[in-house]
XYZ file of C-alpha atoms in Angstrom:
75
model
C 121.698 113.985 110.305
C 125.316 114.658 111.062
C 126.107 118.371 111.519
C 123.257 119.469 109.265
C 124.520 117.492 106.268
C 122.065 116.625 103.543
C 120.689 113.145 103.023
C 122.305 113.153 99.576
C 125.770 113.922 100.945
C 125.553 111.351 103.735
C 124.246 108.699 101.344
C 127.225 109.287 99.050
C 129.841 109.199 101.816
C 128.299 106.120 103.486
C 127.443 104.415 100.176
C 123.788 104.011 101.103
C 121.011 104.515 98.574
C 119.547 107.990 99.112
C 115.936 106.780 99.026
C 116.662 104.034 101.560
C 118.296 106.495 103.932
C 115.381 108.901 103.544
C 112.857 106.165 104.314
C 114.752 105.038 107.429
C 114.970 108.635 108.681
C 111.216 109.020 108.083
C 110.607 105.927 110.224
C 109.415 103.726 107.365
C 110.345 100.100 108.141
C 112.419 97.955 105.811
C 110.629 95.459 103.578
C 111.827 92.621 105.818
C 110.448 94.348 108.924
C 107.078 95.051 107.323
C 106.857 91.512 105.904
C 107.382 90.045 109.374
C 104.162 91.740 110.541
C 102.209 89.734 107.939
C 103.824 86.390 108.748
C 102.245 83.847 111.040
C 105.599 83.161 112.719
C 108.334 85.622 113.599
C 111.857 84.983 112.355
C 112.789 83.668 115.814
C 109.831 81.275 115.797
C 110.720 80.110 112.276
C 114.256 79.384 113.460
C 112.922 77.447 116.452
C 110.671 75.374 114.162
C 113.503 74.778 111.686
C 115.852 73.664 114.477
C 113.200 71.250 115.793
C 112.659 69.782 112.295
C 116.403 69.290 111.801
C 116.732 67.702 115.245
C 113.901 65.279 114.458
C 115.505 64.394 111.119
C 118.860 63.786 112.819
C 117.096 61.308 115.119
C 115.600 59.543 112.098
C 112.027 60.744 112.544
C 110.226 62.073 109.466
C 108.351 65.359 109.767
C 105.152 65.208 107.711
C 103.431 68.526 106.950
C 100.625 67.849 109.463
C 103.133 67.536 112.315
C 105.003 70.648 111.196
C 101.724 72.620 111.107
C 100.877 71.340 114.592
C 104.286 72.361 115.947
C 104.021 75.773 114.266
C 100.693 76.335 116.021
C 102.249 75.335 119.363
C 105.143 77.808 119.129
């Protein structure tokens, strides 16, 4: 904390929810960060898969679910 200021004061001046600031200071991850641990693909891998699908569509090739699952397993 800045110069011994309270979480409440900092949250007001920075316009951050007090509970959110408290959780971050306690080391509790954001919902997005904790959700990523339960996903099969990371956000970077999802982006890579999405880019591949869009590239295939631009070339006129359909991407059936079986192929997408195969590519997801290969990433």
